mmCIF file of C-alpha atoms in Angstrom:
data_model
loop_
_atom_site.group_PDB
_atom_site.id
_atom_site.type_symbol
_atom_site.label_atom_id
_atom_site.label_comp_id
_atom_site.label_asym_id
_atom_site.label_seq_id
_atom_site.Cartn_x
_atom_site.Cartn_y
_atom_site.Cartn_z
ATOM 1 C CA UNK A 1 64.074 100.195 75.328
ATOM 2 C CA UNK A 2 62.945 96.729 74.343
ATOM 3 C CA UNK A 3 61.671 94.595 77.355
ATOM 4 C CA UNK A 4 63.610 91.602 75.723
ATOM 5 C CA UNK A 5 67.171 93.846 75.332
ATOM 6 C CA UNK A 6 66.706 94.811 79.016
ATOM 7 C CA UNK A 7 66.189 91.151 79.630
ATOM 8 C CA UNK A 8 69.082 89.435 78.052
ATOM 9 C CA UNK A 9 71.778 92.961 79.166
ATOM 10 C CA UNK A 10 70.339 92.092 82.819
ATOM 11 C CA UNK A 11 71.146 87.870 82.051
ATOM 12 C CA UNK A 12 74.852 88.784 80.410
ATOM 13 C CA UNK A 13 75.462 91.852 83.359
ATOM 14 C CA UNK A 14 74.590 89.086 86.497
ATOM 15 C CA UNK A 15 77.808 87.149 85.537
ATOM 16 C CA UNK A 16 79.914 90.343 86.104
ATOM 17 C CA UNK A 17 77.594 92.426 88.585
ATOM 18 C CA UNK A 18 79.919 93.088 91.273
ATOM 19 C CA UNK A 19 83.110 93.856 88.697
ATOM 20 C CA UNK A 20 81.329 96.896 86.995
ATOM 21 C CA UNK A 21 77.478 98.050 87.534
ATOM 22 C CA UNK A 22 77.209 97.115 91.409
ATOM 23 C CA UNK A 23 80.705 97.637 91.763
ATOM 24 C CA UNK A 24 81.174 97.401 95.755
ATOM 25 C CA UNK A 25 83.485 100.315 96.153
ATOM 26 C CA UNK A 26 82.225 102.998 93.849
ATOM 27 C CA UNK A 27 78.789 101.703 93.208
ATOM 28 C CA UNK A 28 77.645 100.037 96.897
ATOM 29 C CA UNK A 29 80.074 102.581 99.198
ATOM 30 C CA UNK A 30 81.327 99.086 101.023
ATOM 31 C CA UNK A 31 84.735 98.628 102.101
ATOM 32 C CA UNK A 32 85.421 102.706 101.942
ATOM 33 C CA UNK A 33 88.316 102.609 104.748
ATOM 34 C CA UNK A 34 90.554 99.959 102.793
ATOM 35 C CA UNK A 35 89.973 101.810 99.766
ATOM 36 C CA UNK A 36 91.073 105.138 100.725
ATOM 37 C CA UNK A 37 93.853 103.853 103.672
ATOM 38 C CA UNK A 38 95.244 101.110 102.281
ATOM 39 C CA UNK A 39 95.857 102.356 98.585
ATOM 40 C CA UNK A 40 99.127 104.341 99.061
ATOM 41 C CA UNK A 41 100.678 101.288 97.655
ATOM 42 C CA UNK A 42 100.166 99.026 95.019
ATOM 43 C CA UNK A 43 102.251 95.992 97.092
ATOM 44 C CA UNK A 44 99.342 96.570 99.949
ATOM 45 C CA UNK A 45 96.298 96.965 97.832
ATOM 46 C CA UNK A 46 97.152 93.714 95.810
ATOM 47 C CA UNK A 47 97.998 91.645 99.445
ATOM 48 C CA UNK A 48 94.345 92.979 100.717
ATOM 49 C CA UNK A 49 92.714 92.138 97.837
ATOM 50 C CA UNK A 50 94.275 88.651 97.748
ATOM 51 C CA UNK A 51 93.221 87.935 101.097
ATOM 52 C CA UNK A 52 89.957 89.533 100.700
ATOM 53 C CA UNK A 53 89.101 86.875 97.912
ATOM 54 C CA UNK A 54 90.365 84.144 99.884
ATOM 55 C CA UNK A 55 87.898 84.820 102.834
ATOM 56 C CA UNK A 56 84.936 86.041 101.147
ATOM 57 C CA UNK A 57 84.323 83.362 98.265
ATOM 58 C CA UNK A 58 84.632 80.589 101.055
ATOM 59 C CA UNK A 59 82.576 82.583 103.490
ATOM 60 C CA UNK A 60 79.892 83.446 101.273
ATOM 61 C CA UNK A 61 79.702 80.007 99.478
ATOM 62 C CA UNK A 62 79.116 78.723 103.554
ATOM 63 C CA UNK A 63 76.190 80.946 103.949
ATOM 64 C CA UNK A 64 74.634 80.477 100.631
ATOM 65 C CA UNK A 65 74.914 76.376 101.999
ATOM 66 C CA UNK A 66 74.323 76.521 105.726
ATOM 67 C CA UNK A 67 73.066 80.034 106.625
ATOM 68 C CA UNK A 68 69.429 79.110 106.549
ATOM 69 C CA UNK A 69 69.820 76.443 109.532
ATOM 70 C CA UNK A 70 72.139 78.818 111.519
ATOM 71 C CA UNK A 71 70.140 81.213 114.155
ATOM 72 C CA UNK A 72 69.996 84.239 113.022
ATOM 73 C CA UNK A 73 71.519 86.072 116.329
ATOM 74 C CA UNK A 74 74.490 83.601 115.747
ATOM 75 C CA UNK A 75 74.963 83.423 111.978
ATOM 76 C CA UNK A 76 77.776 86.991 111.913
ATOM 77 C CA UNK A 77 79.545 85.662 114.618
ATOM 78 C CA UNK A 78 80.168 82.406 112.783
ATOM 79 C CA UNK A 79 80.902 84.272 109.459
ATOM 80 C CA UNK A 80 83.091 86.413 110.980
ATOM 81 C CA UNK A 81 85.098 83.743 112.768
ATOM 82 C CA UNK A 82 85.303 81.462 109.842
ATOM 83 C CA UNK A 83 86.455 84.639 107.549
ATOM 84 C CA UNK A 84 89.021 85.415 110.077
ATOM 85 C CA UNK A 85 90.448 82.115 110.281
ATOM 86 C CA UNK A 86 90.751 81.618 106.422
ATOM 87 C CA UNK A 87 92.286 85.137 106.561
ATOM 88 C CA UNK A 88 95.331 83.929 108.844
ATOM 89 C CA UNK A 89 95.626 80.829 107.613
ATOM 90 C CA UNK A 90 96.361 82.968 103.841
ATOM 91 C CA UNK A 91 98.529 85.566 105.199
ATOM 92 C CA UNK A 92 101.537 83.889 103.836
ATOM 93 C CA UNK A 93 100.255 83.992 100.505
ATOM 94 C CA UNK A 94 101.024 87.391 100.440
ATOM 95 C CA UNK A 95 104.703 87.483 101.967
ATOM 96 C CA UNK A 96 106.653 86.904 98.996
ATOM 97 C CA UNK A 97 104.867 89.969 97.541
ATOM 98 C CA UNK A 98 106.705 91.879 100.553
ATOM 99 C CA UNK A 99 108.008 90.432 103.628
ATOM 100 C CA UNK A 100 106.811 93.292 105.597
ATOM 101 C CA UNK A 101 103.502 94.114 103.813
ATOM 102 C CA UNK A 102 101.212 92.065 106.637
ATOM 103 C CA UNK A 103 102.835 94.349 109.121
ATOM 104 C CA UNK A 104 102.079 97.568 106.735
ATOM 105 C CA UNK A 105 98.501 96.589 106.336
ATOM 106 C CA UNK A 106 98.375 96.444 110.392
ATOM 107 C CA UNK A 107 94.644 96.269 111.634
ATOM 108 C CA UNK A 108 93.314 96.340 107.895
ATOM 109 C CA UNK A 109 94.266 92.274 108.241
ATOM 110 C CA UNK A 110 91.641 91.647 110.787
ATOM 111 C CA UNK A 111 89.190 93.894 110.112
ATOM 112 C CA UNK A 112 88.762 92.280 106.642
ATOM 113 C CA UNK A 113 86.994 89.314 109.005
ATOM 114 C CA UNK A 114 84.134 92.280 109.491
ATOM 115 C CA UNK A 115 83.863 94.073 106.419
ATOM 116 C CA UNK A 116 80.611 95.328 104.930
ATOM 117 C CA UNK A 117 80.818 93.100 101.462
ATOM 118 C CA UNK A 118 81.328 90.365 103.516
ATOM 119 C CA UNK A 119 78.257 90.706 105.981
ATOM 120 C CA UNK A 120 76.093 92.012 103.179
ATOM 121 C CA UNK A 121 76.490 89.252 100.640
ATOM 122 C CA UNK A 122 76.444 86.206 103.736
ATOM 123 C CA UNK A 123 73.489 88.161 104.684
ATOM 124 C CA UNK A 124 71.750 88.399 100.758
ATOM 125 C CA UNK A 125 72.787 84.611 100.137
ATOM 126 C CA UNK A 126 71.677 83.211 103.585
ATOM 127 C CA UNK A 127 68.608 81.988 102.476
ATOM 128 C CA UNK A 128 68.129 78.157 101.060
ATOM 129 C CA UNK A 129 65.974 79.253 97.957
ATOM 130 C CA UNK A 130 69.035 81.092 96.630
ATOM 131 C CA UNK A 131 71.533 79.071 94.819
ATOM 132 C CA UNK A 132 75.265 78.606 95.901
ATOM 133 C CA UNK A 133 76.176 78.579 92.203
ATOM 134 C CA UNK A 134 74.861 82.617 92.310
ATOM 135 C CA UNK A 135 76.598 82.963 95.609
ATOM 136 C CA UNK A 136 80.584 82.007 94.010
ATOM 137 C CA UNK A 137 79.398 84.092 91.212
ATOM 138 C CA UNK A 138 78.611 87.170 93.447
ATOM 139 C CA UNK A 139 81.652 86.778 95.692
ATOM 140 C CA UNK A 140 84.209 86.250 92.951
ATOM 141 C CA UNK A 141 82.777 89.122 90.932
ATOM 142 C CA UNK A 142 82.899 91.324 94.172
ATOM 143 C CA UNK A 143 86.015 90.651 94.902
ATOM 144 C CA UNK A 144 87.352 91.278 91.366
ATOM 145 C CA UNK A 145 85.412 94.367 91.747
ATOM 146 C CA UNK A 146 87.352 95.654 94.850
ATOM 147 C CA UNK A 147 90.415 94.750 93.324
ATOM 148 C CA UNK A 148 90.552 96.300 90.165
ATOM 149 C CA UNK A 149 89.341 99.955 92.248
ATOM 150 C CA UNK A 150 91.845 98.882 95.119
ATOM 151 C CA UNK A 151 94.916 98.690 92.443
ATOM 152 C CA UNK A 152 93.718 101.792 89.995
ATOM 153 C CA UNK A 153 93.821 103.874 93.352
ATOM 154 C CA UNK A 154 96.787 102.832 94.334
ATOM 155 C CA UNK A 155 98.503 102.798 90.666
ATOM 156 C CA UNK A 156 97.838 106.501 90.530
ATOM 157 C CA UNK A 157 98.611 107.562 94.477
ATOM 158 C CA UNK A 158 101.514 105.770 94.291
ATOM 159 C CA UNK A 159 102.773 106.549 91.256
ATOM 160 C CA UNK A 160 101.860 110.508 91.283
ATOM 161 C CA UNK A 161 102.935 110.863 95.113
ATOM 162 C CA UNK A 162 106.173 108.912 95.190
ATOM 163 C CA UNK A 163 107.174 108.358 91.270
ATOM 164 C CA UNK A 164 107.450 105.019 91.919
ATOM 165 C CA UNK A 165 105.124 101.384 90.609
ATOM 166 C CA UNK A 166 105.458 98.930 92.612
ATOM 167 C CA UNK A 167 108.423 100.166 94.272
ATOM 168 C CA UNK A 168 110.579 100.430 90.951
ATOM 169 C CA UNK A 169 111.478 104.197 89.906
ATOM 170 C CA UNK A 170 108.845 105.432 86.734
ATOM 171 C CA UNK A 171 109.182 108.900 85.611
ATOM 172 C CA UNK A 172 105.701 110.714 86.398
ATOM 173 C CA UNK A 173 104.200 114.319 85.071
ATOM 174 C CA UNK A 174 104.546 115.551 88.484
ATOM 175 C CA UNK A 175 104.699 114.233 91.826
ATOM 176 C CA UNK A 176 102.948 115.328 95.046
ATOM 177 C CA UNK A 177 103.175 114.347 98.208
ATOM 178 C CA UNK A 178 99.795 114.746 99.336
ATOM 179 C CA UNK A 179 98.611 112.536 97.289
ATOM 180 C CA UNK A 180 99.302 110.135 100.000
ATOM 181 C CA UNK A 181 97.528 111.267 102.346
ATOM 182 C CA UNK A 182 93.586 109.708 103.388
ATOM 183 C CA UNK A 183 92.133 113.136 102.677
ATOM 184 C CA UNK A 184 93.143 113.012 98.907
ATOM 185 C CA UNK A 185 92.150 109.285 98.735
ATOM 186 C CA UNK A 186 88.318 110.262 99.311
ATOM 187 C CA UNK A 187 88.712 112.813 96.751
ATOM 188 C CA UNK A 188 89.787 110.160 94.259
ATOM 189 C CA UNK A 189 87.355 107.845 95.094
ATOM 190 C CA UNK A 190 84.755 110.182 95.120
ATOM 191 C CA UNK A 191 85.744 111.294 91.099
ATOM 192 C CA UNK A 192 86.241 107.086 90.257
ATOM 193 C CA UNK A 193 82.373 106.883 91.539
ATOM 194 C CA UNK A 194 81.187 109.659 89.926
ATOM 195 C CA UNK A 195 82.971 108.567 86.411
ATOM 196 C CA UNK A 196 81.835 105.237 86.625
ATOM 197 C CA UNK A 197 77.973 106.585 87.511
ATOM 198 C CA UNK A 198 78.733 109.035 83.847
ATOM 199 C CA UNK A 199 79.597 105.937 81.984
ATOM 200 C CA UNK A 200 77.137 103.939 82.985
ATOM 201 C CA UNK A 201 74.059 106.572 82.239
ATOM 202 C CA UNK A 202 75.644 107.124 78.655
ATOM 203 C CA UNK A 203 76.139 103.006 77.942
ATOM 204 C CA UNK A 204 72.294 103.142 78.934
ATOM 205 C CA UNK A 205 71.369 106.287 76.561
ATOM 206 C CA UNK A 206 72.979 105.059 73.884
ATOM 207 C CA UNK A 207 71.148 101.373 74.049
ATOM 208 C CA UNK A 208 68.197 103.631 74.587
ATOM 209 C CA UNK A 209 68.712 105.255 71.242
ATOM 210 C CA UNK A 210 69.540 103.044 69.029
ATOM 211 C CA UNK A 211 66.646 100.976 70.150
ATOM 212 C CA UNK A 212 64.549 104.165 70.066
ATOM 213 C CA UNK A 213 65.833 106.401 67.467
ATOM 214 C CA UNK A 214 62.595 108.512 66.542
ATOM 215 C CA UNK A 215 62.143 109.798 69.981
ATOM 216 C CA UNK A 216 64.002 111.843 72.498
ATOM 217 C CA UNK A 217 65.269 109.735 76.035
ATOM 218 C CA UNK A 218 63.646 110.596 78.755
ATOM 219 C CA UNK A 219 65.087 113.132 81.122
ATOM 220 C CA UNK A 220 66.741 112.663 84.178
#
């Protein structure tokens, strides 16, 4: 492949890293509990991804700016309280979705305050020779990222295991009931990740052979 068509894929990809190619669920193995837990529903995995975009983009744009003068021993802590206060203060942004969805997400609504995307991109963007302007991009691509795997997960458990979308009646193929249950939500996840790793090796061998076309790829 041509060093300057690596180049410019890499400069287009970075705008949309954490959506597809270092997806945080199925690529980086972050946030694993919500994804398999929480997506029985589509009501809950659109209120936790709502308030997981309203705590990370702040949280990570207040590393990216202030995490390089903050004591390293004392930096999480402050993350974590800051996240957690942006988190309650947005809960009701999420009650006219359900009035009793913060009360089905339970501990899920804290724990978002402690999350591994959150701690891992403060941590990456707590240094003052990155810029903030990479830091919004990162968290609002992230948390598009966990969004669009939170709601396909849920689409599909809660439409194959209860026949219903949203909470409205839709005919399915079949419906089972197990499909509901945390055990079955690893296996999905585990068949999203591997799809997504499939698509990504053949978007890369065919770039490779159309820039190549009189030789074989390389093997894997």
């Amino acid at each position: 492949m041509k060093l300057e068509r690596v180049r410019a894929v890499r400069k287009r990809s970075r705008w949309f890293d954490g959506l597809l190619t270092h997806n945080p669920v199925l690529v980086g193995g972050m946030a694993i509990p919500f994804a398999v837990v929480i997506t029985t529903s589509l009501k809950n995995s659109v209120s936790i991804s709502i308030l997981l975009a309203c705590s990370l983009v702040p949280t990570v744009l207040l590393a990216s700016l202030a995490g390089a003068r903050l004591p390293r021993w004392g930096a999480p802590i402050l993350y974590t309280l800051f996240s957690l206060a942006l988190i309650v203060a947005c809960v009701p942004l999420i009650l006219p979705i359900s009035p009793e969805v913060a009360d089905s997400l339970g501990i899920f609504v804290p724990l978002l305050s402690v999350n591994t995307l959150l701690l891992t991109l403060c941590g990456r963007y707590a240094d003052s020779r990155r810029k903030p302007v990479f830091a919004l991009v990162d968290a609002v691509s992230y948390s598009a990222g966990f969004a669009l795997i939170m709601c396909l997960l849920a689409l599909l458990r809660e439409w194959l295991g209860t026949g219903n979308i949203w909470g409205v009646p839709v005919r399915a193929p079949f419906t089972l009931s197990g499909i509901q249950i945390t055990f079955t939500g690893f296996i999905l996840l585990a068949l999203l990740s591997a799809a997504a790793r499939f698509l990504r090796r053949a978007a890369l061998l065919l770039i490779y052979r159309r820039d190549n076309p009189r030789t074989a790829p390389p093997s894997a």
